[in-house]
PDB file of C-alpha atoms in Angstrom:
ATOM      1  CA  MET I   1     132.227  90.959 -63.873  1.00  0.00           C
ATOM      2  CA  GLU I   2     131.013  87.374 -63.640  1.00  0.00           C
ATOM      3  CA  MET I   3     133.587  84.982 -65.060  1.00  0.00           C
ATOM      4  CA  GLY I   4     133.750  81.268 -65.759  1.00  0.00           C
ATOM      5  CA  ASN I   5     134.969  78.700 -63.264  1.00  0.00           C
ATOM      6  CA  PRO I   6     138.803  78.613 -63.399  1.00  0.00           C
ATOM      7  CA  GLU I   7     138.780  75.069 -61.966  1.00  0.00           C
ATOM      8  CA  GLN I   8     136.788  73.553 -64.849  1.00  0.00           C
ATOM      9  CA  ASP I   9     138.396  70.924 -67.068  1.00  0.00           C
ATOM     10  CA  GLY I  10     139.808  72.353 -70.274  1.00  0.00           C
ATOM     11  CA  PRO I  11     139.726  75.968 -71.377  1.00  0.00           C
ATOM     12  CA  PRO I  12     136.649  78.081 -70.585  1.00  0.00           C
ATOM     13  CA  THR I  13     134.207  78.882 -73.350  1.00  0.00           C
ATOM     14  CA  LEU I  14     134.281  82.343 -74.855  1.00  0.00           C
ATOM     15  CA  TYR I  15     130.878  82.812 -73.205  1.00  0.00           C
ATOM     16  CA  ASP I  16     132.286  82.138 -69.744  1.00  0.00           C
ATOM     17  CA  TRP I  17     135.440  84.150 -70.355  1.00  0.00           C
ATOM     18  CA  ALA I  18     133.392  87.144 -71.513  1.00  0.00           C
ATOM     19  CA  GLY I  19     131.335  87.114 -68.314  1.00  0.00           C
ATOM     20  CA  GLY I  20     128.234  85.173 -69.304  1.00  0.00           C
ATOM     21  CA  GLU I  21     124.762  86.460 -70.097  1.00  0.00           C
ATOM     22  CA  LYS I  22     125.055  89.581 -67.935  1.00  0.00           C
ATOM     23  CA  ALA I  23     128.172  90.802 -69.743  1.00  0.00           C
ATOM     24  CA  LEU I  24     126.812  90.065 -73.214  1.00  0.00           C
ATOM     25  CA  THR I  25     123.526  91.807 -72.424  1.00  0.00           C
ATOM     26  CA  GLU I  26     125.418  94.886 -71.233  1.00  0.00           C
ATOM     27  CA  LEU I  27     127.448  94.698 -74.441  1.00  0.00           C
ATOM     28  CA  THR I  28     124.467  94.629 -76.784  1.00  0.00           C
ATOM     29  CA  GLU I  29     122.568  97.306 -74.863  1.00  0.00           C
ATOM     30  CA  ALA I  30     125.560  99.664 -75.055  1.00  0.00           C
ATOM     31  CA  PHE I  31     126.032  98.784 -78.721  1.00  0.00           C
ATOM     32  CA  TYR I  32     122.465  99.466 -79.837  1.00  0.00           C
ATOM     33  CA  ARG I  33     122.376 102.765 -77.973  1.00  0.00           C
ATOM     34  CA  GLU I  34     125.151 103.913 -80.297  1.00  0.00           C
ATOM     35  CA  VAL I  35     123.632 102.241 -83.362  1.00  0.00           C
ATOM     36  CA  LEU I  36     120.515 104.396 -83.015  1.00  0.00           C
ATOM     37  CA  LYS I  37     122.717 107.519 -83.110  1.00  0.00           C
ATOM     38  CA  ASP I  38     124.738 106.400 -86.121  1.00  0.00           C
ATOM     39  CA  ASP I  39     124.021 107.810 -89.567  1.00  0.00           C
ATOM     40  CA  LEU I  40     124.940 104.594 -91.406  1.00  0.00           C
ATOM     41  CA  LEU I  41     123.247 102.060 -89.135  1.00  0.00           C
ATOM     42  CA  GLU I  42     120.241 103.870 -87.665  1.00  0.00           C
ATOM     43  CA  PRO I  43     118.108 103.469 -90.822  1.00  0.00           C
ATOM     44  CA  MET I  44     118.600  99.683 -90.669  1.00  0.00           C
ATOM     45  CA  PHE I  45     117.525  99.421 -87.031  1.00  0.00           C
ATOM     46  CA  ARG I  46     114.919 102.164 -86.831  1.00  0.00           C
ATOM     47  CA  GLY I  47     111.829 100.697 -85.211  1.00  0.00           C
ATOM     48  CA  MET I  48     113.590  97.645 -83.778  1.00  0.00           C
ATOM     49  CA  SER I  49     111.819  95.966 -80.862  1.00  0.00           C
ATOM     50  CA  SER I  50     112.843  96.867 -77.331  1.00  0.00           C
ATOM     51  CA  ASP I  51     114.083  93.328 -76.687  1.00  0.00           C
ATOM     52  CA  HIS I  52     116.288  93.191 -79.795  1.00  0.00           C
ATOM     53  CA  PRO I  53     119.519  93.756 -77.795  1.00  0.00           C
ATOM     54  CA  ARG I  54     118.603  90.871 -75.488  1.00  0.00           C
ATOM     55  CA  ARG I  55     117.966  88.585 -78.460  1.00  0.00           C
ATOM     56  CA  VAL I  56     121.340  89.420 -79.964  1.00  0.00           C
ATOM     57  CA  ALA I  57     122.987  88.780 -76.589  1.00  0.00           C
ATOM     58  CA  HIS I  58     121.358  85.333 -76.577  1.00  0.00           C
ATOM     59  CA  TRP I  59     122.613  84.686 -80.110  1.00  0.00           C
ATOM     60  CA  LEU I  60     126.170  85.664 -79.191  1.00  0.00           C
ATOM     61  CA  GLY I  61     125.945  83.604 -76.023  1.00  0.00           C
ATOM     62  CA  GLU I  62     124.936  80.493 -77.944  1.00  0.00           C
ATOM     63  CA  VAL I  63     127.613  81.055 -80.593  1.00  0.00           C
ATOM     64  CA  PHE I  64     130.277  81.485 -77.911  1.00  0.00           C
ATOM     65  CA  GLY I  65     129.432  78.248 -76.119  1.00  0.00           C
ATOM     66  CA  GLY I  66     126.729  79.345 -73.686  1.00  0.00           C
ATOM     67  CA  PRO I  67     123.102  78.212 -73.253  1.00  0.00           C
ATOM     68  CA  THR I  68     121.015  77.491 -76.351  1.00  0.00           C
ATOM     69  CA  THR I  69     118.518  80.197 -75.391  1.00  0.00           C
ATOM     70  CA  TYR I  70     118.323  81.757 -78.846  1.00  0.00           C
ATOM     71  CA  THR I  71     117.428  78.450 -80.461  1.00  0.00           C
ATOM     72  CA  ALA I  72     114.895  77.615 -77.746  1.00  0.00           C
ATOM     73  CA  GLU I  73     113.168  81.012 -77.830  1.00  0.00           C
ATOM     74  CA  ARG I  74     113.681  82.178 -81.408  1.00  0.00           C
ATOM     75  CA  GLY I  75     114.267  79.093 -83.535  1.00  0.00           C
ATOM     76  CA  GLY I  76     118.000  79.261 -84.177  1.00  0.00           C
ATOM     77  CA  TYR I  77     119.886  79.925 -87.394  1.00  0.00           C
ATOM     78  CA  SER I  78     116.915  80.215 -89.748  1.00  0.00           C
ATOM     79  CA  THR I  79     115.456  83.057 -87.666  1.00  0.00           C
ATOM     80  CA  MET I  80     118.724  84.984 -87.646  1.00  0.00           C
ATOM     81  CA  LEU I  81     119.063  84.425 -91.389  1.00  0.00           C
ATOM     82  CA  GLY I  82     115.596  85.855 -91.950  1.00  0.00           C
ATOM     83  CA  MET I  83     116.596  89.052 -90.145  1.00  0.00           C
ATOM     84  CA  HIS I  84     119.130  89.804 -92.899  1.00  0.00           C
ATOM     85  CA  LEU I  85     117.404  88.674 -96.094  1.00  0.00           C
ATOM     86  CA  GLY I  86     116.755  91.535 -98.500  1.00  0.00           C
ATOM     87  CA  LYS I  87     118.511  94.160 -96.357  1.00  0.00           C
ATOM     88  CA  ALA I  88     121.225  94.836 -98.972  1.00  0.00           C
ATOM     89  CA  ILE I  89     123.836  95.553 -96.305  1.00  0.00           C
ATOM     90  CA  THR I  90     126.779  97.574 -97.617  1.00  0.00           C
ATOM     91  CA  GLU I  91     130.451  97.115 -96.817  1.00  0.00           C
ATOM     92  CA  PRO I  92     130.646 100.482 -94.990  1.00  0.00           C
ATOM     93  CA  GLN I  93     127.681  99.418 -92.839  1.00  0.00           C
ATOM     94  CA  ARG I  94     129.321  96.085 -92.084  1.00  0.00           C
ATOM     95  CA  ARG I  95     132.538  97.780 -90.988  1.00  0.00           C
ATOM     96  CA  ARG I  96     130.706 100.352 -88.890  1.00  0.00           C
ATOM     97  CA  TRP I  97     128.755  97.548 -87.160  1.00  0.00           C
ATOM     98  CA  ILE I  98     132.004  95.846 -86.153  1.00  0.00           C
ATOM     99  CA  SER I  99     133.613  99.109 -85.068  1.00  0.00           C
ATOM    100  CA  LEU I 100     130.712 100.090 -82.812  1.00  0.00           C
ATOM    101  CA  LEU I 101     130.523  96.630 -81.268  1.00  0.00           C
ATOM    102  CA  GLN I 102     134.244  96.679 -80.509  1.00  0.00           C
ATOM    103  CA  ASP I 103     133.821 100.122 -78.924  1.00  0.00           C
ATOM    104  CA  ALA I 104     130.942  98.749 -76.843  1.00  0.00           C
ATOM    105  CA  ALA I 105     133.140  95.843 -75.715  1.00  0.00           C
ATOM    106  CA  ASP I 106     135.647  98.383 -74.393  1.00  0.00           C
ATOM    107  CA  GLU I 107     132.910 100.473 -72.790  1.00  0.00           C
ATOM    108  CA  VAL I 108     131.387  97.612 -70.791  1.00  0.00           C
ATOM    109  CA  GLY I 109     134.735  96.062 -69.880  1.00  0.00           C
ATOM    110  CA  LEU I 110     134.775  92.801 -71.793  1.00  0.00           C
ATOM    111  CA  PRO I 111     138.113  91.017 -71.328  1.00  0.00           C
ATOM    112  CA  ALA I 112     140.861  92.813 -73.224  1.00  0.00           C
ATOM    113  CA  ASP I 113     143.401  89.987 -73.450  1.00  0.00           C
ATOM    114  CA  PRO I 114     144.645  89.427 -77.010  1.00  0.00           C
ATOM    115  CA  GLU I 115     143.373  85.838 -77.254  1.00  0.00           C
ATOM    116  CA  PHE I 116     139.783  86.705 -76.361  1.00  0.00           C
ATOM    117  CA  ARG I 117     139.670  89.807 -78.530  1.00  0.00           C
ATOM    118  CA  ALA I 118     141.159  87.893 -81.476  1.00  0.00           C
ATOM    119  CA  ALA I 119     138.467  85.206 -81.184  1.00  0.00           C
ATOM    120  CA  PHE I 120     135.727  87.800 -80.603  1.00  0.00           C
ATOM    121  CA  THR I 121     136.774  89.900 -83.596  1.00  0.00           C
ATOM    122  CA  GLY I 122     137.243  86.782 -85.712  1.00  0.00           C
ATOM    123  CA  TYR I 123     133.600  85.868 -85.219  1.00  0.00           C
ATOM    124  CA  LEU I 124     132.442  89.426 -85.933  1.00  0.00           C
ATOM    125  CA  GLU I 125     134.370  89.455 -89.207  1.00  0.00           C
ATOM    126  CA  TRP I 126     133.131  86.021 -90.247  1.00  0.00           C
ATOM    127  CA  GLY I 127     129.528  86.564 -89.185  1.00  0.00           C
ATOM    128  CA  THR I 128     129.134  90.005 -90.731  1.00  0.00           C
ATOM    129  CA  ARG I 129     130.612  88.879 -94.044  1.00  0.00           C
ATOM    130  CA  ILE I 130     128.108  86.014 -94.154  1.00  0.00           C
ATOM    131  CA  ALA I 131     125.282  88.416 -93.257  1.00  0.00           C
ATOM    132  CA  LEU I 132     126.353  90.879 -95.956  1.00  0.00           C
ATOM    133  CA  ALA I 133     126.394  88.160 -98.621  1.00  0.00           C
ATOM    134  CA  ASN I 134     123.031  86.737 -97.524  1.00  0.00           C
ATOM    135  CA  SER I 135     121.418  90.187 -97.516  1.00  0.00           C
ATOM    136  CA  GLN I 136     122.057  90.956-101.175  1.00  0.00           C
ATOM    137  CA  PRO I 137     119.303  90.864-103.824  1.00  0.00           C
ATOM    138  CA  GLY I 138     119.173  87.455-105.462  1.00  0.00           C
ATOM    139  CA  ALA I 139     121.172  85.750-102.708  1.00  0.00           C
ATOM    140  CA  GLU I 140     120.371  82.077-102.197  1.00  0.00           C
ATOM    141  CA  PRO I 141     121.726  81.242 -98.735  1.00  0.00           C
ATOM    142  CA  VAL I 142     121.446  77.908 -96.989  1.00  0.00           C
ATOM    143  CA  LYS I 143     118.055  78.073 -95.278  1.00  0.00           C
ATOM    144  CA  HIS I 144     118.605  75.527 -92.507  1.00  0.00           C
ATOM    145  CA  ALA I 145     121.813  75.063 -90.542  1.00  0.00           C
ATOM    146  CA  PRO I 146     122.892  74.806 -86.911  1.00  0.00           C
ATOM    147  CA  VAL I 147     123.870  77.888 -84.956  1.00  0.00           C
ATOM    148  CA  PRO I 148     127.649  78.257 -85.418  1.00  0.00           C
ATOM    149  CA  HIS I 149     129.824  77.535 -82.403  1.00  0.00           C
ATOM    150  CA  TRP I 150     132.880  79.746 -82.101  1.00  0.00           C
ATOM    151  CA  GLY I 151     135.901  78.863 -79.981  1.00  0.00           C
ATOM    152  CA  TRP I 152     139.394  80.085 -79.249  1.00  0.00           C
ATOM    153  CA  GLY I 153     141.026  78.822 -82.424  1.00  0.00           C
ATOM    154  CA  VAL I 154     144.477  77.257 -82.504  1.00  0.00           C
ATOM    155  CA  HIS I 155     146.449  78.919 -79.736  1.00  0.00           C
ATOM    156  CA  ARG I 156     148.983  77.085 -77.588  1.00  0.00           C
ATOM    157  CA  LEU I 157     147.950  79.166 -74.590  1.00  0.00           C
ATOM    158  CA  HIS I 158     144.520  77.587 -74.569  1.00  0.00           C
ATOM    159  CA  ALA I 159     146.003  74.422 -73.096  1.00  0.00           C
ATOM    160  CA  LEU I 160     146.335  76.471 -69.907  1.00  0.00           C
ATOM    161  CA  ASN I 161     143.584  77.151 -67.448  1.00  0.00           C
ATOM    162  CA  ARG I 162     142.372  80.675 -66.773  1.00  0.00           C
ATOM    163  CA  ALA I 163     144.558  81.225 -63.711  1.00  0.00           C
ATOM    164  CA  ASP I 164     147.720  80.206 -65.572  1.00  0.00           C
ATOM    165  CA  HIS I 165     146.703  82.299 -68.583  1.00  0.00           C
ATOM    166  CA  ALA I 166     146.332  85.405 -66.423  1.00  0.00           C
ATOM    167  CA  TYR I 167     149.700  84.700 -64.777  1.00  0.00           C
ATOM    168  CA  VAL I 168     151.433  84.295 -68.135  1.00  0.00           C
ATOM    169  CA  THR I 169     149.913  87.535 -69.413  1.00  0.00           C
ATOM    170  CA  ARG I 170     150.994  89.514 -66.342  1.00  0.00           C
ATOM    171  CA  ARG I 171     154.543  88.144 -66.484  1.00  0.00           C
ATOM    172  CA  VAL I 172     155.112  88.589 -70.204  1.00  0.00           C
ATOM    173  CA  ILE I 173     153.996  92.218 -70.209  1.00  0.00           C
ATOM    174  CA  ARG I 174     157.179  92.943 -68.251  1.00  0.00           C
ATOM    175  CA  LEU I 175     159.460  91.037 -70.645  1.00  0.00           C
ATOM    176  CA  PRO I 176     161.242  92.470 -73.696  1.00  0.00           C
ATOM    177  CA  ASN I 177     159.079  92.385 -76.792  1.00  0.00           C
ATOM    178  CA  ARG I 178     161.190  89.913 -78.784  1.00  0.00           C
ATOM    179  CA  VAL I 179     159.325  88.690 -81.838  1.00  0.00           C
ATOM    180  CA  ILE I 180     160.072  86.583 -84.884  1.00  0.00           C
ATOM    181  CA  MET I 181     158.172  86.722 -88.154  1.00  0.00           C
ATOM    182  CA  THR I 182     157.302  83.583 -90.122  1.00  0.00           C
ATOM    183  CA  GLY I 183     154.997  84.413 -93.013  1.00  0.00           C
ATOM    184  CA  ARG I 184     151.995  86.090 -91.399  1.00  0.00           C
ATOM    185  CA  ARG I 185     152.552  84.641 -87.935  1.00  0.00           C
ATOM    186  CA  VAL I 186     154.063  86.668 -85.139  1.00  0.00           C
ATOM    187  CA  PHE I 187     155.268  84.763 -82.090  1.00  0.00           C
ATOM    188  CA  HIS I 188     156.139  86.467 -78.849  1.00  0.00           C
ATOM    189  CA  VAL I 189     159.109  84.243 -78.094  1.00  0.00           C
ATOM    190  CA  MET I 190     159.213  84.680 -74.350  1.00  0.00           C
ATOM    191  CA  LEU I 191     155.449  84.217 -74.025  1.00  0.00           C
ATOM    192  CA  PHE I 192     155.485  81.018 -76.066  1.00  0.00           C
ATOM    193  CA  ARG I 193     158.362  79.459 -74.122  1.00  0.00           C
ATOM    194  CA  PHE I 194     156.879  80.370 -70.762  1.00  0.00           C
ATOM    195  CA  ALA I 195     153.408  79.100 -71.698  1.00  0.00           C
ATOM    196  CA  LEU I 196     154.822  75.865 -73.081  1.00  0.00           C
ATOM    197  CA  GLY I 197     156.750  75.301 -69.866  1.00  0.00           C
ATOM    198  CA  LEU I 198     153.635  75.786 -67.747  1.00  0.00           C
ATOM    199  CA  ALA I 199     151.633  73.412 -69.933  1.00  0.00           C
ATOM    200  CA  ARG I 200     154.199  70.648 -69.500  1.00  0.00           C
ATOM    201  CA  PHE I 201     153.844  70.754 -65.730  1.00  0.00           C
ATOM    202  CA  ARG I 202     150.045  70.454 -65.701  1.00  0.00           C
TER     203      ARG I 202
END
């Protein structure tokens, strides 16, 4: 799978980490194959255009820090908004959409590290909840806005480059799973200490 340049300054974008346009296109193609077999989602997507998966791949790519292809070719946020207006999406449909897309991510081999999957799933949750709200009868969404840009979030590991991140992950898997709980946060103690030590030497 094509990956981002590990020598670049700063952390890679989610787009690069995922594998770029090729990986996201494979993701959406695998996803929509299953959507058209699904009893909850098929009625919503019946009759979709053959290039719909590619368009969604471009949207995800732009959101995750890649090229602005969706905006250039489709018009950006307002076009995506228009795809959901009046659809009256239900909560079961929203959850099924996320579930099938996560299954597709596994099928096509998107990175499985916890940081990427947390960021990926975070966007899916946020985006689908916005889409559900905007799709309801009488909704009055913001009509014009920029395409959202989704990043890694606040993780200490993201101070590391990709090579160091992979090294940390491989090493920590072999360490005892010592964790401490503080409210809703769970810290893998050995991972945090090791990552912090690497960051100090960069």
